[in-house]
CSV table of C-alpha atoms in Angstrom, one decimal:
chain,number,residue,atom,x,y,z
A,75,UNK,CA,151.2,84.3,131.9
A,76,UNK,CA,153.4,87.2,132.6
A,77,UNK,CA,153.0,90.5,129.9
A,78,UNK,CA,156.3,92.1,129.5
A,79,UNK,CA,156.2,96.2,128.4
A,80,UNK,CA,157.2,95.5,125.3
A,81,UNK,CA,154.4,93.3,125.0
A,82,UNK,CA,151.7,95.3,126.5
A,83,UNK,CA,152.5,98.1,124.2
A,84,UNK,CA,152.6,95.4,120.4
A,85,UNK,CA,149.1,95.0,122.1
A,86,UNK,CA,147.8,98.5,122.7
A,87,UNK,CA,149.8,99.5,119.8
A,88,UNK,CA,147.4,96.6,118.0
A,89,UNK,CA,144.8,97.6,119.1
A,90,UNK,CA,144.7,101.7,117.6
A,91,UNK,CA,145.7,99.8,114.5
A,92,UNK,CA,142.2,97.8,115.0
A,93,UNK,CA,140.1,100.6,116.2
A,94,UNK,CA,141.9,102.9,113.4
A,95,UNK,CA,140.7,100.8,110.6
A,96,UNK,CA,136.9,99.8,112.7
A,97,UNK,CA,137.0,102.9,111.4
A,98,UNK,CA,137.3,103.3,108.2
A,99,UNK,CA,135.6,100.2,107.9
A,100,UNK,CA,132.2,102.2,109.2
A,101,UNK,CA,133.1,105.2,107.7
A,102,UNK,CA,133.3,103.8,103.4
A,103,UNK,CA,129.7,101.6,105.1
A,104,UNK,CA,128.5,104.8,105.8
A,105,UNK,CA,130.3,106.3,102.6
A,106,UNK,CA,128.7,103.7,100.1
A,107,UNK,CA,125.4,104.4,101.6
A,108,UNK,CA,125.2,107.8,101.0
A,109,UNK,CA,126.2,108.2,98.1
A,110,UNK,CA,123.3,104.7,96.7
A,111,UNK,CA,121.1,106.3,98.7
A,112,UNK,CA,121.7,109.4,97.0
A,113,UNK,CA,122.2,107.9,93.2
A,114,UNK,CA,119.1,106.7,93.8
A,115,UNK,CA,116.5,108.9,95.0
A,116,UNK,CA,113.8,109.7,93.5
A,117,UNK,CA,111.1,112.1,94.0
A,118,UNK,CA,108.0,111.6,92.4
A,119,UNK,CA,104.1,112.7,91.7
A,120,UNK,CA,100.9,110.5,91.1
A,121,UNK,CA,97.7,111.0,90.2
A,122,UNK,CA,94.3,109.1,89.3
A,123,UNK,CA,91.3,109.8,88.7
A,124,UNK,CA,88.0,107.2,88.9
A,125,UNK,CA,84.8,108.0,87.2
A,126,UNK,CA,81.5,105.1,86.8
A,127,UNK,CA,78.1,106.2,86.5
A,128,UNK,CA,75.2,103.3,86.9
A,129,UNK,CA,73.3,105.0,83.8
A,130,UNK,CA,73.6,107.0,80.9
A,131,UNK,CA,74.1,110.6,81.7
A,132,UNK,CA,73.7,113.1,79.0
A,133,UNK,CA,75.1,117.3,78.6
A,134,UNK,CA,78.4,116.5,81.0
A,135,UNK,CA,80.7,119.5,82.4
A,136,UNK,CA,82.6,118.0,85.0
A,137,UNK,CA,84.9,120.7,86.7
A,138,UNK,CA,86.9,118.7,89.4
A,139,UNK,CA,90.0,119.4,92.1
A,140,UNK,CA,93.7,119.1,90.6
A,141,UNK,CA,97.2,119.0,92.3
A,142,UNK,CA,98.3,123.2,92.3
A,143,UNK,CA,100.5,125.1,93.8
A,144,UNK,CA,100.9,128.9,94.0
A,145,UNK,CA,103.7,129.9,91.8
A,146,UNK,CA,104.7,133.2,93.5
A,147,UNK,CA,107.5,134.1,90.5
A,148,UNK,CA,104.3,134.2,88.1
A,149,UNK,CA,102.3,135.2,90.9
A,150,UNK,CA,99.4,133.0,89.2
A,151,UNK,CA,97.8,128.9,91.0
A,152,UNK,CA,98.9,126.1,88.6
A,153,UNK,CA,99.0,122.8,88.9
A,154,UNK,CA,101.6,119.7,88.2
A,155,UNK,CA,99.4,117.6,85.5
A,156,UNK,CA,100.3,117.8,82.3
A,157,UNK,CA,96.8,116.8,79.7
A,158,UNK,CA,100.1,116.1,77.1
A,159,UNK,CA,101.6,113.1,79.4
A,160,UNK,CA,98.2,111.8,81.0
A,161,UNK,CA,96.8,107.9,80.0
A,162,UNK,CA,92.8,107.2,79.6
A,163,UNK,CA,91.4,104.6,80.2
A,164,UNK,CA,87.5,103.2,78.7
A,165,UNK,CA,87.3,106.7,77.5
A,166,UNK,CA,85.4,105.3,75.0
A,167,UNK,CA,82.3,105.7,77.1
A,168,UNK,CA,82.0,109.0,76.8
A,169,UNK,CA,80.8,110.7,73.7
A,170,UNK,CA,82.9,114.0,72.0
A,171,UNK,CA,84.8,113.3,75.6
A,172,UNK,CA,87.3,116.1,76.0
A,173,UNK,CA,89.4,116.8,79.0
A,174,UNK,CA,91.5,119.3,79.6
A,175,UNK,CA,92.9,122.1,81.9
A,176,UNK,CA,90.5,124.9,83.1
A,177,UNK,CA,91.0,128.5,85.2
A,178,UNK,CA,88.9,128.6,87.7
A,179,UNK,CA,88.6,131.5,89.9
A,180,UNK,CA,92.1,131.8,89.5
A,181,UNK,CA,92.5,128.1,90.5
A,182,UNK,CA,93.6,125.2,87.7
A,183,UNK,CA,90.3,122.9,87.7
A,184,UNK,CA,89.7,119.5,85.0
A,185,UNK,CA,87.3,120.1,83.1
A,186,UNK,CA,85.9,117.0,81.5
A,187,UNK,CA,82.9,117.8,79.7
A,188,UNK,CA,81.4,115.0,77.3
A,189,UNK,CA,77.5,114.7,75.0
A,190,UNK,CA,77.0,111.5,77.1
A,191,UNK,CA,78.8,108.8,79.3
A,192,UNK,CA,77.3,104.9,78.8
A,193,UNK,CA,77.8,103.0,81.2
A,194,UNK,CA,79.2,99.1,81.0
A,195,UNK,CA,79.5,96.8,83.4
A,196,UNK,CA,81.0,93.2,83.0
A,197,UNK,CA,80.4,89.7,84.1
A,198,UNK,CA,82.2,88.4,86.7
A,199,UNK,CA,85.3,85.8,86.1
A,200,UNK,CA,85.2,82.9,88.8
A,201,UNK,CA,88.8,80.7,89.1
A,202,UNK,CA,88.7,77.9,87.9
A,203,UNK,CA,90.9,75.0,90.2
A,204,UNK,CA,94.1,73.5,88.5
A,205,UNK,CA,94.3,69.9,89.5
A,206,UNK,CA,97.8,68.4,90.2
A,207,UNK,CA,99.0,67.2,86.3
A,208,UNK,CA,96.9,69.4,84.8
A,209,UNK,CA,98.0,72.1,81.9
A,210,UNK,CA,97.2,75.6,82.1
A,211,UNK,CA,96.8,75.6,78.3
A,212,UNK,CA,93.9,72.6,78.9
A,213,UNK,CA,91.7,74.9,80.6
A,214,UNK,CA,88.7,76.3,79.7
A,215,UNK,CA,89.2,80.3,78.3
A,216,UNK,CA,86.4,82.4,80.6
A,217,UNK,CA,83.9,84.5,78.1
A,218,UNK,CA,83.8,88.3,78.8
A,219,UNK,CA,81.0,89.7,78.7
A,220,UNK,CA,80.2,92.9,79.2
A,221,UNK,CA,76.7,95.0,78.6
A,222,UNK,CA,75.7,98.5,79.2
A,223,UNK,CA,73.3,97.5,82.6
A,224,UNK,CA,73.2,96.4,85.3
A,225,UNK,CA,72.1,92.6,85.1
A,226,UNK,CA,73.1,89.4,86.9
A,227,UNK,CA,74.8,88.1,84.5
A,228,UNK,CA,77.1,91.8,84.5
A,229,UNK,CA,76.2,93.2,87.7
A,230,UNK,CA,80.9,94.3,87.2
A,231,UNK,CA,80.7,97.8,86.3
A,232,UNK,CA,83.6,99.7,84.7
A,233,UNK,CA,84.8,102.8,85.5
A,234,UNK,CA,86.7,105.4,83.1
A,235,UNK,CA,89.6,106.5,84.1
A,236,UNK,CA,92.8,108.6,84.0
A,237,UNK,CA,96.2,108.4,84.8
A,238,UNK,CA,99.5,110.9,85.2
A,239,UNK,CA,102.9,110.2,86.9
A,240,UNK,CA,105.8,112.3,86.9
A,241,UNK,CA,109.3,110.8,87.4
A,242,UNK,CA,111.8,113.6,88.6
A,243,UNK,CA,109.9,116.5,90.2
A,244,UNK,CA,113.6,117.8,90.9
A,245,UNK,CA,112.9,118.2,94.4
A,246,UNK,CA,112.5,116.3,97.5
A,247,UNK,CA,109.1,116.7,98.2
A,248,UNK,CA,108.5,118.5,101.9
A,249,UNK,CA,106.0,115.0,103.1
A,250,UNK,CA,105.6,115.3,106.1
A,251,UNK,CA,104.2,119.3,105.8
A,252,UNK,CA,103.0,119.2,102.2
A,253,UNK,CA,100.2,122.7,103.1
A,254,UNK,CA,101.9,125.7,101.6
A,255,UNK,CA,105.1,124.1,99.4
A,256,UNK,CA,103.9,121.2,98.1
A,257,UNK,CA,100.7,120.7,95.5
A,258,UNK,CA,97.3,119.4,97.0
A,259,UNK,CA,93.8,120.2,96.0
A,260,UNK,CA,92.7,123.4,95.4
A,261,UNK,CA,90.6,125.3,97.0
A,262,UNK,CA,90.6,123.6,99.8
A,263,UNK,CA,89.0,124.2,103.6
A,264,UNK,CA,90.6,122.3,106.5
A,265,UNK,CA,87.4,120.7,108.8
A,266,UNK,CA,89.9,118.8,111.1
A,267,UNK,CA,93.4,117.9,112.4
A,268,UNK,CA,94.8,114.3,113.1
A,269,UNK,CA,97.5,112.5,114.5
A,270,UNK,CA,98.4,109.3,115.7
A,271,UNK,CA,95.4,107.9,114.5
A,272,UNK,CA,93.8,104.1,116.1
A,273,UNK,CA,93.6,103.3,112.1
A,274,UNK,CA,90.7,101.9,110.6
A,275,UNK,CA,87.7,103.4,109.4
A,276,UNK,CA,87.3,107.4,109.8
A,277,UNK,CA,85.1,109.3,108.5
A,278,UNK,CA,84.4,107.0,105.9
A,279,UNK,CA,87.8,107.0,105.1
A,280,UNK,CA,90.1,103.6,106.1
A,281,UNK,CA,94.2,105.2,108.8
A,282,UNK,CA,96.8,103.1,109.3
A,283,UNK,CA,97.5,103.2,112.9
A,284,UNK,CA,99.4,106.1,113.5
A,285,UNK,CA,98.6,108.2,110.4
A,286,UNK,CA,99.1,112.0,110.9
A,287,UNK,CA,97.1,114.2,108.8
A,288,UNK,CA,93.7,116.4,107.8
A,289,UNK,CA,90.5,116.1,106.9
A,290,UNK,CA,89.2,118.3,103.8
A,291,UNK,CA,86.5,119.8,101.4
A,292,UNK,CA,87.2,119.8,98.2
A,293,UNK,CA,84.6,121.9,95.6
A,294,UNK,CA,82.9,120.1,92.8
A,295,UNK,CA,81.2,121.9,89.8
A,296,UNK,CA,79.1,119.0,88.6
A,297,UNK,CA,76.2,119.7,85.8
A,298,UNK,CA,74.8,116.5,84.6
A,299,UNK,CA,71.1,115.5,84.1
A,300,UNK,CA,70.2,112.1,84.5
A,301,UNK,CA,67.0,109.5,86.0
A,302,UNK,CA,66.5,110.6,89.7
A,303,UNK,CA,67.9,107.0,90.8
A,304,UNK,CA,71.4,107.2,89.0
A,305,UNK,CA,74.9,107.5,90.6
A,306,UNK,CA,77.8,109.2,89.7
A,307,UNK,CA,80.6,107.8,91.6
A,308,UNK,CA,83.6,109.2,91.5
A,309,UNK,CA,87.3,110.1,92.6
A,310,UNK,CA,91.1,111.3,92.7
A,311,UNK,CA,94.0,110.7,94.2
A,312,UNK,CA,97.4,112.3,94.1
A,313,UNK,CA,100.6,110.9,96.5
A,314,UNK,CA,103.6,112.5,95.8
A,315,UNK,CA,106.7,110.4,96.8
A,316,UNK,CA,110.3,110.7,98.3
A,317,UNK,CA,112.1,107.2,98.1
A,318,UNK,CA,115.6,106.2,97.5
A,319,UNK,CA,117.6,102.4,97.9
A,320,UNK,CA,119.8,101.0,101.2
A,321,UNK,CA,119.8,98.1,101.0
A,322,UNK,CA,116.3,97.4,99.7
A,323,UNK,CA,113.6,100.6,98.6
A,324,UNK,CA,113.3,103.0,101.6
A,325,UNK,CA,109.8,105.9,101.4
A,326,UNK,CA,108.2,109.0,102.9
A,327,UNK,CA,104.7,109.9,101.4
A,328,UNK,CA,101.9,112.8,101.3
A,329,UNK,CA,98.6,111.4,99.8
A,330,UNK,CA,95.6,112.9,99.0
A,331,UNK,CA,92.4,111.1,98.7
A,332,UNK,CA,88.5,112.5,97.7
A,333,UNK,CA,85.7,110.7,96.5
A,334,UNK,CA,82.1,111.2,96.8
A,335,UNK,CA,78.6,109.8,94.9
A,336,UNK,CA,75.7,112.3,93.1
A,337,UNK,CA,73.0,110.7,93.4
A,338,UNK,CA,70.5,111.9,90.4
A,339,UNK,CA,71.0,115.2,88.3
A,340,UNK,CA,73.2,117.4,89.2
A,341,UNK,CA,73.6,121.1,88.4
A,342,UNK,CA,75.9,123.3,90.7
A,343,UNK,CA,78.7,123.3,93.5
A,344,UNK,CA,79.6,120.5,95.8
A,345,UNK,CA,82.0,120.4,98.8
A,346,UNK,CA,83.0,116.8,99.2
A,347,UNK,CA,84.9,115.6,102.1
A,348,UNK,CA,88.4,113.7,101.7
A,349,UNK,CA,91.9,113.4,103.1
A,350,UNK,CA,95.2,113.8,103.6
A,351,UNK,CA,97.8,111.6,105.5
A,352,UNK,CA,101.4,113.5,105.2
A,353,UNK,CA,104.6,112.3,107.0
A,354,UNK,CA,104.5,108.5,106.0
A,355,UNK,CA,107.0,106.1,105.3
A,356,UNK,CA,110.7,106.4,106.8
A,357,UNK,CA,112.8,109.4,107.7
């Protein structure tokens, strides 16, 4: 079929119009997603602390590092932990419990004090199979049993805990390079950097494949009396997260965790190993 010059012109014009429409449509879609991302964007800090003791400890003072940063305006180190917004779990295990932020050599630390911290154990709840046609309400209710000592009947140790979440930190968090820019457990010293981890357990911590970050050490200043075989386990975690919605939630984060099990009584400063992973997520 022969295409006349007028027909060729019409076809070219139609192609130009189609390209313009596609470009405009793409711009609208990109603008919509950018608007959606900016409207849904959220940067948050999440902090948690877990503490458990296998037996009772007494005359307790625990100075634990908290996520802090240097504020150039006040020329002081500040923490992002607001004790008025912290929630506690199983705090009744401690007698005359006090938890506050205290400056130690110019660095904020969490001071947990108590006359006595008593362990709490519970029984295991075995799952009950539901038979076809059986109503869940007909199943027997599990019996909770608690004790202040380990036994075959109560083998599960319950931890005390603290938690705080700040959903709007007021800026996009630098999750790739938080050193000197974002809160970290202070004071810290870097033991070793790692990049593109193969994944799995390394130095007592699980690293995802391709993870970047550093192994660190931070000081715990502890004082309490306990039997020689007592184990006090402390784990502290902090993460900074940016997240936004583009056809589904996207995010990136940096995460820091320190944990240690202390045996017997304590009196002094103990450097505890931890891990900081950076640049985790979508960019």
